[in-house]
């Protein structure tokens, strides 16, 4: 009997890519591939790339080159690029990076096993020709749910998924989600973390002038509530305690299903799933925040009062050039509304400085907002042209050294302000999900106001009696930048 084919998935970029990798892992496991963690131990290394900004694209290329090096001294025989960068550039990436033995787009995901086998056997699968994925679905959101033949990573492709489920072994490997219905995608967890992301939707209908994501991720399409609930129940059965809902824009969820307030209905249902102790929502658009959504996020048991708000800037002129809405005062009013209902709510955001036409007065307006916003986590990026975006053709581009100076200036301010916000939490009691416990680092976890990877963490002063996946109430006694140091007050049972 021949050895099983082995594959390793290397994931870069955001949580949405992590979900996509687990879908690919599920499809491959169902078709008999053995998943391994170390790319050096795999016949095929699949690199799930990010194509958002230049730094992310460079990281993706570096990961592909690193995987290619394994072919000279490891088991690895082929390196394959998938994900956003592969989808966005297709043939261009394949020509520029011959070290990749294959460049597969989203349309290849449903046949990923056959594609990898072809490449592993020395065959060639033609790299796809990139296209504007916004044009693949109807303009009307209401008509998109019935559209067929369009690949949506993380969503079911009814016929293909039904076929994959039918051909899967009766005794699926541990950690492999069976298709529970004609729309349920296969998914295989790639780690044992007590936290997992769940894709709520794909694509985006917004047309921010600096962003290329809609062109390669496509128009906005919601997953059906039953699919999201089913996947969450399966994750709970895998030991997951916290789920994080991800998409390009969660505030639009349900608009193509006939109910723009569907998220308000879904959140309590997710919180009621047995075994799930915390539900977190990411990627919220300030201009689309509704009073009802704020109420649900701040008052529903087990739903984290956490607001990942995409402000990007606060100077009106810059926001209009970005094709966005709002201003400093309106944004501060939104935060006041949130904190009037949940004073300890967590809030994070990202900002772009040095946007074309940004003046010193605009930058000072952004600093005024940041100084009054009391954000827990702040990401700051210097503007750079992204090909295919409207802003790339704008006049009024600032010199690179000016952008760099503004980036450094606002980053320093952000670091000071988030450290001050952390200090405001001294003496408070936080409910901590323990994520890791070891002899060297002790116990580390996160409170409700901290999302995985992007925000700070809780460093617990004692790990006695704690295990990963448990919850413990703790008192904040110190800070280390945005991180909090907290003293456990007693372990709470995970099924409380």
CSV table of C-alpha atoms in Angstrom, one decimal:
chain,number,residue,atom,x,y,z
A,1,UNK,CA,0.0,0.0,0.0
A,2,UNK,CA,1.4,3.3,-1.0
A,3,UNK,CA,2.1,6.1,1.5
A,4,UNK,CA,-0.6,8.7,1.8
A,5,UNK,CA,0.0,12.0,0.0
A,6,UNK,CA,0.9,14.7,2.5
A,7,UNK,CA,0.2,18.4,2.4
A,8,UNK,CA,1.0,21.4,4.6
A,9,UNK,CA,-1.0,24.6,4.5
A,10,UNK,CA,0.9,27.8,5.3
A,11,UNK,CA,-1.5,30.7,6.0
A,12,UNK,CA,-0.7,34.4,5.8
A,13,UNK,CA,-3.0,37.4,6.2
A,14,UNK,CA,-6.2,37.8,8.0
A,15,UNK,CA,-8.6,35.5,9.9
A,16,UNK,CA,-10.7,35.1,6.7
A,17,UNK,CA,-7.7,33.4,5.1
A,18,UNK,CA,-7.4,31.1,8.1
A,19,UNK,CA,-11.0,30.0,7.5
A,20,UNK,CA,-10.3,29.4,3.8
A,21,UNK,CA,-7.3,27.3,4.7
A,22,UNK,CA,-9.4,25.1,7.0
A,23,UNK,CA,-11.9,24.7,4.2
A,24,UNK,CA,-9.1,23.6,1.9
A,25,UNK,CA,-7.8,21.3,4.6
A,26,UNK,CA,-11.2,19.7,5.0
A,27,UNK,CA,-11.6,19.0,1.3
A,28,UNK,CA,-8.1,17.5,1.1
A,29,UNK,CA,-8.6,15.3,4.2
A,30,UNK,CA,-11.9,14.1,2.8
A,31,UNK,CA,-10.0,13.0,-0.3
A,32,UNK,CA,-7.4,11.1,1.6
A,33,UNK,CA,-4.6,13.6,1.9
A,34,UNK,CA,-2.6,13.5,5.2
A,35,UNK,CA,-2.3,17.0,6.7
A,36,UNK,CA,1.0,17.8,8.4
A,37,UNK,CA,2.1,21.0,10.2
A,38,UNK,CA,5.7,21.2,8.9
A,39,UNK,CA,6.0,22.0,5.2
A,40,UNK,CA,9.4,20.2,5.2
A,41,UNK,CA,7.4,17.0,5.9
A,42,UNK,CA,4.9,17.5,3.2
A,43,UNK,CA,4.8,16.4,-0.5
A,44,UNK,CA,3.0,19.6,-1.3
A,45,UNK,CA,3.3,23.0,0.5
A,46,UNK,CA,0.2,25.1,-0.1
A,47,UNK,CA,0.8,28.8,0.7
A,48,UNK,CA,-2.4,30.8,1.3
A,49,UNK,CA,-1.2,34.2,0.3
A,50,UNK,CA,-2.4,37.7,1.2
A,51,UNK,CA,-2.7,40.4,-1.5
A,52,UNK,CA,-3.9,43.4,0.5
A,53,UNK,CA,-0.9,45.8,0.8
A,54,UNK,CA,2.7,45.7,-0.4
A,55,UNK,CA,4.1,44.4,3.0
A,56,UNK,CA,1.7,41.5,3.0
A,57,UNK,CA,2.5,40.7,-0.6
A,58,UNK,CA,6.2,40.6,0.2
A,59,UNK,CA,5.6,38.3,3.1
A,60,UNK,CA,3.6,36.0,0.8
A,61,UNK,CA,6.4,35.9,-1.8
A,62,UNK,CA,9.0,35.3,1.0
A,63,UNK,CA,6.9,32.4,2.2
A,64,UNK,CA,6.7,30.9,-1.2
A,65,UNK,CA,10.4,31.2,-1.7
A,66,UNK,CA,11.1,29.7,1.7
A,67,UNK,CA,8.8,26.7,0.9
A,68,UNK,CA,10.6,26.3,-2.5
A,69,UNK,CA,13.9,26.0,-0.7
A,70,UNK,CA,12.6,22.9,1.0
A,71,UNK,CA,12.5,21.1,-2.3
A,72,UNK,CA,16.3,20.8,-2.3
A,73,UNK,CA,16.7,19.3,1.2
A,74,UNK,CA,13.3,18.1,2.4
A,75,UNK,CA,10.4,15.9,1.4
A,76,UNK,CA,8.6,18.7,-0.4
A,77,UNK,CA,8.2,18.1,-4.1
A,78,UNK,CA,5.8,21.0,-5.0
A,79,UNK,CA,4.9,24.5,-3.8
A,80,UNK,CA,1.5,25.9,-4.7
A,81,UNK,CA,0.2,29.4,-4.2
A,82,UNK,CA,-3.5,30.0,-3.4
A,83,UNK,CA,-5.3,32.9,-1.7
A,84,UNK,CA,-5.8,36.5,-2.4
A,85,UNK,CA,-2.5,37.3,-4.1
A,86,UNK,CA,-2.8,34.2,-6.3
A,87,UNK,CA,-6.4,35.2,-7.2
A,88,UNK,CA,-5.4,38.8,-7.8
A,89,UNK,CA,-2.4,38.3,-10.0
A,90,UNK,CA,-2.8,34.7,-11.4
A,91,UNK,CA,-0.6,34.3,-14.5
A,92,UNK,CA,1.4,37.4,-13.7
A,93,UNK,CA,2.4,35.9,-10.3
A,94,UNK,CA,3.3,32.6,-12.0
A,95,UNK,CA,5.5,34.3,-14.5
A,96,UNK,CA,7.2,36.5,-12.0
A,97,UNK,CA,7.7,33.6,-9.5
A,98,UNK,CA,8.6,30.4,-11.3
A,99,UNK,CA,9.5,28.9,-8.0
A,100,UNK,CA,5.8,28.3,-7.5
A,101,UNK,CA,4.8,25.1,-9.2
A,102,UNK,CA,1.2,26.2,-9.4
A,103,UNK,CA,-0.9,29.4,-8.9
A,104,UNK,CA,-4.5,28.5,-8.1
A,105,UNK,CA,-7.5,30.9,-7.9
A,106,UNK,CA,-10.7,30.6,-5.9
A,107,UNK,CA,-12.3,28.7,-8.8
A,108,UNK,CA,-9.9,25.9,-8.2
A,109,UNK,CA,-10.8,25.4,-4.5
A,110,UNK,CA,-13.6,22.9,-5.1
A,111,UNK,CA,-11.2,20.7,-7.1
A,112,UNK,CA,-8.2,21.4,-4.9
A,113,UNK,CA,-7.3,17.7,-4.5
A,114,UNK,CA,-7.2,17.1,-8.3
A,115,UNK,CA,-5.2,20.2,-8.9
A,116,UNK,CA,-2.5,19.3,-6.3
A,117,UNK,CA,-2.3,15.7,-7.6
A,118,UNK,CA,-1.8,17.0,-11.2
A,119,UNK,CA,1.0,19.3,-10.0
A,120,UNK,CA,2.6,16.6,-7.8
A,121,UNK,CA,2.6,14.2,-10.7
A,122,UNK,CA,4.6,16.7,-12.8
A,123,UNK,CA,1.6,18.0,-14.8
A,124,UNK,CA,0.8,21.6,-15.4
A,125,UNK,CA,-2.4,23.3,-14.4
A,126,UNK,CA,-2.7,26.6,-16.2
A,127,UNK,CA,-2.7,29.6,-13.8
A,128,UNK,CA,-6.0,31.4,-14.0
A,129,UNK,CA,-6.5,34.8,-15.7
A,130,UNK,CA,-7.5,37.4,-13.0
A,131,UNK,CA,-10.9,39.1,-13.5
A,132,UNK,CA,-12.9,41.6,-11.6
A,133,UNK,CA,-15.0,39.4,-9.3
A,134,UNK,CA,-17.5,42.1,-8.7
A,135,UNK,CA,-18.8,41.5,-12.2
A,136,UNK,CA,-19.5,37.8,-11.6
A,137,UNK,CA,-22.6,38.4,-9.4
A,138,UNK,CA,-25.8,40.3,-10.0
A,139,UNK,CA,-25.8,44.0,-9.1
A,140,UNK,CA,-28.9,43.5,-6.9
A,141,UNK,CA,-27.9,41.9,-3.6
A,142,UNK,CA,-31.2,40.1,-3.4
A,143,UNK,CA,-30.4,38.1,-6.6
A,144,UNK,CA,-27.0,36.9,-5.5
A,145,UNK,CA,-28.1,34.0,-3.3
A,146,UNK,CA,-29.5,32.2,-6.3
A,147,UNK,CA,-26.5,32.8,-8.5
A,148,UNK,CA,-24.5,29.7,-9.5
A,149,UNK,CA,-21.1,28.9,-10.7
A,150,UNK,CA,-19.3,31.6,-8.7
A,151,UNK,CA,-16.6,30.4,-6.2
A,152,UNK,CA,-17.1,31.8,-2.7
A,153,UNK,CA,-14.3,30.5,-0.4
A,154,UNK,CA,-15.8,29.5,3.0
A,155,UNK,CA,-19.3,29.1,1.5
A,156,UNK,CA,-20.9,26.0,0.1
A,157,UNK,CA,-20.9,25.3,-3.6
A,158,UNK,CA,-23.9,23.1,-3.3
A,159,UNK,CA,-23.2,20.4,-5.9
A,160,UNK,CA,-19.4,20.2,-5.3
A,161,UNK,CA,-19.8,20.1,-1.5
A,162,UNK,CA,-22.5,17.4,-1.7
A,163,UNK,CA,-20.2,15.4,-4.0
A,164,UNK,CA,-17.3,15.8,-1.6
A,165,UNK,CA,-19.4,14.8,1.4
A,166,UNK,CA,-20.7,11.7,-0.5
A,167,UNK,CA,-17.2,10.6,-1.4
A,168,UNK,CA,-15.7,11.2,2.1
A,169,UNK,CA,-14.9,8.2,4.2
A,170,UNK,CA,-17.6,7.0,6.6
A,171,UNK,CA,-15.1,7.4,9.5
A,172,UNK,CA,-13.9,10.9,8.9
A,173,UNK,CA,-10.5,11.8,10.5
A,174,UNK,CA,-10.7,13.5,13.9
A,175,UNK,CA,-11.2,17.2,13.5
A,176,UNK,CA,-12.9,17.0,10.1
A,177,UNK,CA,-16.4,18.5,9.8
A,178,UNK,CA,-18.8,16.4,7.8
A,179,UNK,CA,-21.1,18.2,5.4
A,180,UNK,CA,-24.4,18.3,7.4
A,181,UNK,CA,-26.5,19.4,4.5
A,182,UNK,CA,-26.3,20.4,0.9
A,183,UNK,CA,-24.8,23.8,1.8
A,184,UNK,CA,-22.4,22.7,4.5
A,185,UNK,CA,-18.7,23.1,3.6
A,186,UNK,CA,-16.1,20.6,4.8
A,187,UNK,CA,-13.7,22.1,7.3
A,188,UNK,CA,-10.7,20.7,9.2
A,189,UNK,CA,-9.2,22.5,12.1
A,190,UNK,CA,-5.5,23.2,11.8
A,191,UNK,CA,-4.8,24.0,15.4
A,192,UNK,CA,-6.2,23.3,18.8
A,193,UNK,CA,-6.8,26.9,19.9
A,194,UNK,CA,-10.0,27.5,22.0
A,195,UNK,CA,-10.8,30.3,19.5
A,196,UNK,CA,-11.9,29.9,15.9
A,197,UNK,CA,-13.1,32.3,13.2
A,198,UNK,CA,-16.4,31.7,11.4
A,199,UNK,CA,-17.0,33.4,8.1
A,200,UNK,CA,-20.2,35.4,8.1
A,201,UNK,CA,-20.0,36.6,4.5
A,202,UNK,CA,-17.7,37.2,1.6
A,203,UNK,CA,-16.9,40.2,-0.6
A,204,UNK,CA,-17.7,43.9,-0.2
A,205,UNK,CA,-20.0,46.3,-1.9
A,206,UNK,CA,-18.2,49.4,-0.6
A,207,UNK,CA,-16.0,51.3,-3.0
A,208,UNK,CA,-13.3,52.8,-0.8
A,209,UNK,CA,-10.9,54.5,-3.2
A,210,UNK,CA,-7.8,53.0,-1.6
A,211,UNK,CA,-8.9,49.4,-1.4
A,212,UNK,CA,-8.6,46.7,-4.1
A,213,UNK,CA,-10.2,43.9,-2.0
A,214,UNK,CA,-13.6,43.9,-3.7
A,215,UNK,CA,-12.0,43.4,-7.1
A,216,UNK,CA,-10.6,40.0,-6.2
A,217,UNK,CA,-13.0,39.0,-3.4
A,218,UNK,CA,-16.1,40.1,-5.2
A,219,UNK,CA,-19.4,41.5,-4.2
A,220,UNK,CA,-21.0,41.0,-0.8
A,221,UNK,CA,-22.7,37.6,-0.2
A,222,UNK,CA,-24.0,36.5,3.2
A,223,UNK,CA,-23.9,33.0,4.4
A,224,UNK,CA,-27.2,31.6,5.6
A,225,UNK,CA,-27.8,31.7,9.4
A,226,UNK,CA,-28.3,27.9,9.4
A,227,UNK,CA,-24.9,27.4,7.9
A,228,UNK,CA,-23.2,29.7,10.4
A,229,UNK,CA,-25.0,28.0,13.3
A,230,UNK,CA,-24.2,24.6,12.1
A,231,UNK,CA,-20.5,25.4,11.8
A,232,UNK,CA,-20.5,27.0,15.2
A,233,UNK,CA,-22.0,23.9,16.8
A,234,UNK,CA,-19.4,21.7,15.1
A,235,UNK,CA,-16.6,24.0,16.4
A,236,UNK,CA,-18.1,23.8,19.9
A,237,UNK,CA,-17.9,20.0,19.6
A,238,UNK,CA,-14.2,20.5,18.7
A,239,UNK,CA,-13.6,22.3,22.0
A,240,UNK,CA,-13.8,25.8,20.8
A,241,UNK,CA,-15.0,28.3,23.4
A,242,UNK,CA,-14.9,31.6,21.5
A,243,UNK,CA,-15.9,32.2,17.9
A,244,UNK,CA,-15.1,35.4,16.0
A,245,UNK,CA,-17.4,36.3,13.1
A,246,UNK,CA,-15.3,37.5,10.1
A,247,UNK,CA,-16.0,39.0,6.7
A,248,UNK,CA,-15.1,42.2,4.8
A,249,UNK,CA,-18.1,44.0,6.3
A,250,UNK,CA,-20.2,42.3,9.0
A,251,UNK,CA,-22.5,45.3,9.4
A,252,UNK,CA,-24.0,44.5,5.9
A,253,UNK,CA,-24.8,40.9,6.9
A,254,UNK,CA,-28.3,39.9,5.8
A,255,UNK,CA,-28.9,42.6,3.2
A,256,UNK,CA,-28.9,40.0,0.4
A,257,UNK,CA,-31.2,37.7,2.5
A,258,UNK,CA,-33.8,40.4,2.8
A,259,UNK,CA,-33.1,41.5,6.4
A,260,UNK,CA,-30.3,44.0,7.1
A,261,UNK,CA,-30.9,43.4,10.9
A,262,UNK,CA,-30.2,39.7,10.6
A,263,UNK,CA,-27.0,39.9,12.7
A,264,UNK,CA,-29.1,41.2,15.6
A,265,UNK,CA,-31.2,38.0,15.4
A,266,UNK,CA,-28.3,35.6,14.8
A,267,UNK,CA,-26.0,36.8,17.6
A,268,UNK,CA,-28.2,35.6,20.5
A,269,UNK,CA,-28.7,32.2,18.7
A,270,UNK,CA,-24.9,31.8,18.4
A,271,UNK,CA,-24.5,32.7,22.1
A,272,UNK,CA,-26.9,29.9,23.0
A,273,UNK,CA,-24.9,27.2,21.3
A,274,UNK,CA,-23.8,24.7,23.9
A,275,UNK,CA,-20.1,25.0,24.7
A,276,UNK,CA,-19.6,28.4,23.2
A,277,UNK,CA,-18.8,31.0,25.9
A,278,UNK,CA,-18.0,34.0,23.9
A,279,UNK,CA,-19.1,35.4,20.5
A,280,UNK,CA,-17.0,38.2,19.0
A,281,UNK,CA,-17.9,40.3,15.9
A,282,UNK,CA,-15.1,41.9,13.8
A,283,UNK,CA,-15.0,44.3,10.9
A,284,UNK,CA,-17.8,46.8,11.5
A,285,UNK,CA,-18.4,49.9,9.4
A,286,UNK,CA,-19.1,53.1,11.5
A,287,UNK,CA,-21.4,54.5,8.8
A,288,UNK,CA,-23.6,51.3,9.0
A,289,UNK,CA,-23.8,51.0,12.8
A,290,UNK,CA,-27.5,50.8,13.9
A,291,UNK,CA,-28.9,51.4,17.4
A,292,UNK,CA,-30.3,47.9,17.5
A,293,UNK,CA,-26.9,46.3,16.7
A,294,UNK,CA,-25.2,48.4,19.4
A,295,UNK,CA,-27.9,47.2,21.8
A,296,UNK,CA,-27.3,43.5,21.0
A,297,UNK,CA,-23.5,43.8,21.1
A,298,UNK,CA,-23.6,45.5,24.5
A,299,UNK,CA,-26.4,43.6,26.3
A,300,UNK,CA,-26.4,40.0,25.1
A,301,UNK,CA,-24.9,37.5,27.5
A,302,UNK,CA,-21.8,35.8,26.0
A,303,UNK,CA,-21.6,38.3,23.2
A,304,UNK,CA,-18.4,40.4,23.7
A,305,UNK,CA,-19.0,44.2,23.9
A,306,UNK,CA,-16.3,44.6,21.3
A,307,UNK,CA,-16.2,47.0,18.4
A,308,UNK,CA,-13.7,46.6,15.6
A,309,UNK,CA,-14.7,49.9,13.8
A,310,UNK,CA,-13.1,50.8,10.5
A,311,UNK,CA,-12.7,54.5,10.9
A,312,UNK,CA,-9.6,54.9,8.6
A,313,UNK,CA,-9.4,58.7,9.2
A,314,UNK,CA,-11.6,61.4,10.8
A,315,UNK,CA,-10.9,64.6,8.7
A,316,UNK,CA,-14.0,65.0,6.5
A,317,UNK,CA,-12.1,66.0,3.4
A,318,UNK,CA,-9.9,62.9,3.6
A,319,UNK,CA,-12.8,60.6,4.3
A,320,UNK,CA,-14.7,62.0,1.2
A,321,UNK,CA,-11.6,61.4,-0.9
A,322,UNK,CA,-11.6,57.8,0.5
A,323,UNK,CA,-15.3,57.5,-0.5
A,324,UNK,CA,-16.2,57.1,3.2
A,325,UNK,CA,-18.5,58.9,5.6
A,326,UNK,CA,-18.3,60.6,9.0
A,327,UNK,CA,-16.1,63.1,10.9
A,328,UNK,CA,-14.4,63.4,14.2
A,329,UNK,CA,-17.5,64.6,16.2
A,330,UNK,CA,-19.8,62.0,14.7
A,331,UNK,CA,-17.3,59.2,15.5
A,332,UNK,CA,-16.9,60.4,19.0
A,333,UNK,CA,-20.7,60.5,19.4
A,334,UNK,CA,-20.8,56.9,18.3
A,335,UNK,CA,-18.2,55.9,20.9
A,336,UNK,CA,-20.1,57.8,23.6
A,337,UNK,CA,-23.2,55.9,22.7
A,338,UNK,CA,-21.4,52.6,22.9
A,339,UNK,CA,-19.8,53.4,26.2
A,340,UNK,CA,-23.1,54.7,27.7
A,341,UNK,CA,-24.4,51.1,27.3
A,342,UNK,CA,-21.1,49.2,28.0
A,343,UNK,CA,-18.5,51.4,29.8
A,344,UNK,CA,-15.8,48.7,29.5
A,345,UNK,CA,-16.5,47.9,25.8
A,346,UNK,CA,-13.4,47.2,23.8
A,347,UNK,CA,-12.8,49.4,20.7
A,348,UNK,CA,-10.1,49.1,18.0
A,349,UNK,CA,-9.6,50.6,14.6
A,350,UNK,CA,-7.1,51.1,11.7
A,351,UNK,CA,-6.1,54.4,10.2
A,352,UNK,CA,-4.3,55.6,7.0
A,353,UNK,CA,-2.0,58.6,7.1
A,354,UNK,CA,-0.5,60.5,4.2
A,355,UNK,CA,-3.5,59.9,1.9
A,356,UNK,CA,-3.3,62.0,-1.3
A,357,UNK,CA,-4.3,65.6,-0.5
A,358,UNK,CA,-4.0,65.2,3.3
A,359,UNK,CA,-3.0,68.5,4.9
A,360,UNK,CA,-1.4,69.3,8.2
A,361,UNK,CA,-4.8,70.4,9.4
A,362,UNK,CA,-6.3,67.1,8.4
A,363,UNK,CA,-3.6,65.2,10.3
A,364,UNK,CA,-4.3,67.4,13.4
A,365,UNK,CA,-8.0,66.6,13.1
A,366,UNK,CA,-7.1,62.9,13.1
A,367,UNK,CA,-4.9,63.4,16.2
A,368,UNK,CA,-7.8,65.2,17.9
A,369,UNK,CA,-10.1,62.2,17.3
A,370,UNK,CA,-7.5,59.7,18.5
A,371,UNK,CA,-6.9,61.8,21.7
A,372,UNK,CA,-10.6,61.7,22.5
A,373,UNK,CA,-11.5,58.2,21.3
A,374,UNK,CA,-9.8,56.1,24.1
A,375,UNK,CA,-9.2,53.2,21.7
A,376,UNK,CA,-7.8,49.9,23.1
A,377,UNK,CA,-5.9,49.1,19.9
A,378,UNK,CA,-4.9,51.2,17.0
A,379,UNK,CA,-3.3,50.2,13.7
A,380,UNK,CA,-1.6,52.9,11.7
A,381,UNK,CA,-0.6,52.6,8.0
A,382,UNK,CA,1.2,54.9,5.7
A,383,UNK,CA,-0.6,55.4,2.4
A,384,UNK,CA,0.8,53.7,-0.7
A,385,UNK,CA,-0.7,53.2,-4.1
A,386,UNK,CA,-2.5,50.0,-4.8
A,387,UNK,CA,-2.9,49.2,-8.4
A,388,UNK,CA,-6.4,49.1,-9.8
A,389,UNK,CA,-7.7,51.5,-7.1
A,390,UNK,CA,-9.2,54.9,-7.7
A,391,UNK,CA,-6.8,56.6,-5.3
A,392,UNK,CA,-3.8,55.4,-7.3
A,393,UNK,CA,-4.8,58.0,-10.0
A,394,UNK,CA,-5.4,60.9,-7.5
A,395,UNK,CA,-3.3,64.0,-7.7
A,396,UNK,CA,-1.8,65.5,-4.6
A,397,UNK,CA,0.4,62.5,-3.7
A,398,UNK,CA,2.6,63.3,-0.7
A,399,UNK,CA,6.4,62.6,-0.9
A,400,UNK,CA,7.4,59.3,0.7
A,401,UNK,CA,9.4,61.0,3.4
A,402,UNK,CA,6.4,63.1,4.4
A,403,UNK,CA,4.2,59.9,4.6
A,404,UNK,CA,6.9,58.2,6.6
A,405,UNK,CA,7.2,61.1,9.0
A,406,UNK,CA,3.4,61.3,9.5
A,407,UNK,CA,3.3,57.5,10.0
A,408,UNK,CA,5.9,57.7,12.7
A,409,UNK,CA,4.3,60.7,14.4
A,410,UNK,CA,0.8,59.1,14.6
A,411,UNK,CA,2.2,55.7,15.6
A,412,UNK,CA,4.0,57.3,18.6
A,413,UNK,CA,0.7,59.0,19.6
A,414,UNK,CA,-1.2,55.7,19.1
A,415,UNK,CA,1.3,53.9,21.3
A,416,UNK,CA,0.9,56.5,24.1
A,417,UNK,CA,-2.8,56.5,23.9
A,418,UNK,CA,-3.4,52.8,23.9
A,419,UNK,CA,-1.0,52.4,26.9
A,420,UNK,CA,-3.0,55.1,28.7
A,421,UNK,CA,-6.2,53.2,27.9
A,422,UNK,CA,-4.7,50.0,29.3
A,423,UNK,CA,-3.9,51.9,32.5
A,424,UNK,CA,-7.6,53.0,32.8
A,425,UNK,CA,-8.4,49.3,33.3
A,426,UNK,CA,-6.2,49.0,36.4
A,427,UNK,CA,-8.3,47.6,39.3
A,428,UNK,CA,-11.0,46.2,37.0
A,429,UNK,CA,-12.1,42.6,36.9
A,430,UNK,CA,-11.9,40.9,33.6
A,431,UNK,CA,-13.2,37.5,32.4
A,432,UNK,CA,-10.2,35.8,30.8
A,433,UNK,CA,-10.2,33.0,28.3
A,434,UNK,CA,-7.0,31.2,28.9
A,435,UNK,CA,-5.3,30.4,25.6
A,436,UNK,CA,-2.0,28.9,26.6
A,437,UNK,CA,-0.3,27.6,29.7
A,438,UNK,CA,3.4,26.6,29.9
A,439,UNK,CA,6.2,26.6,32.3
A,440,UNK,CA,8.2,29.3,30.6
A,441,UNK,CA,5.5,31.9,29.8
A,442,UNK,CA,2.9,31.0,32.4
A,443,UNK,CA,-0.7,31.5,31.6
A,444,UNK,CA,-1.8,33.9,28.8
A,445,UNK,CA,-5.3,34.8,27.6
A,446,UNK,CA,-7.6,37.5,26.5
A,447,UNK,CA,-10.5,39.5,28.0
A,448,UNK,CA,-13.7,40.4,26.2
A,449,UNK,CA,-12.1,43.7,24.9
A,450,UNK,CA,-9.2,41.9,23.2
A,451,UNK,CA,-9.5,40.1,19.9
A,452,UNK,CA,-6.9,37.4,18.9
A,453,UNK,CA,-3.6,38.6,17.4
A,454,UNK,CA,-4.7,42.2,16.6
A,455,UNK,CA,-5.1,43.5,20.2
A,456,UNK,CA,-3.3,43.1,23.5
A,457,UNK,CA,-3.4,40.1,25.9
A,458,UNK,CA,-3.8,39.2,29.5
A,459,UNK,CA,-0.7,37.9,31.3
A,460,UNK,CA,-1.9,36.0,34.4
A,461,UNK,CA,0.2,36.2,37.6
A,462,UNK,CA,-0.5,32.5,38.4
A,463,UNK,CA,-1.2,29.5,36.2
A,464,UNK,CA,-2.1,27.2,39.0
A,465,UNK,CA,-5.1,25.1,38.1
A,466,UNK,CA,-5.5,26.7,34.7
A,467,UNK,CA,-5.8,24.9,31.4
A,468,UNK,CA,-6.2,26.3,27.9
A,469,UNK,CA,-9.8,26.8,27.1
A,470,UNK,CA,-10.8,27.6,30.7
A,471,UNK,CA,-12.2,30.9,31.9
A,472,UNK,CA,-11.0,32.7,34.9
A,473,UNK,CA,-12.0,36.0,36.6
A,474,UNK,CA,-9.0,38.1,37.2
A,475,UNK,CA,-8.2,41.5,38.7
A,476,UNK,CA,-6.0,43.8,36.6
A,477,UNK,CA,-2.9,44.8,38.7
A,478,UNK,CA,-0.4,46.1,36.1
A,479,UNK,CA,0.1,47.0,32.5
A,480,UNK,CA,2.8,46.3,29.9
A,481,UNK,CA,2.0,48.7,27.0
A,482,UNK,CA,-1.4,47.5,25.7
A,483,UNK,CA,-1.1,44.2,27.6
A,484,UNK,CA,-2.6,43.8,31.0
A,485,UNK,CA,-1.2,41.8,34.0
A,486,UNK,CA,-4.0,40.3,36.0
A,487,UNK,CA,-4.3,38.2,39.2
A,488,UNK,CA,-6.7,35.2,39.0
A,489,UNK,CA,-9.6,35.3,41.4
A,490,UNK,CA,-10.8,31.8,40.7
A,491,UNK,CA,-11.4,29.5,37.8
A,492,UNK,CA,-14.8,29.4,36.3
A,493,UNK,CA,-16.1,26.2,34.7
A,494,UNK,CA,-16.2,26.4,30.9
A,495,UNK,CA,-19.8,25.2,30.9
A,496,UNK,CA,-21.0,27.7,33.5
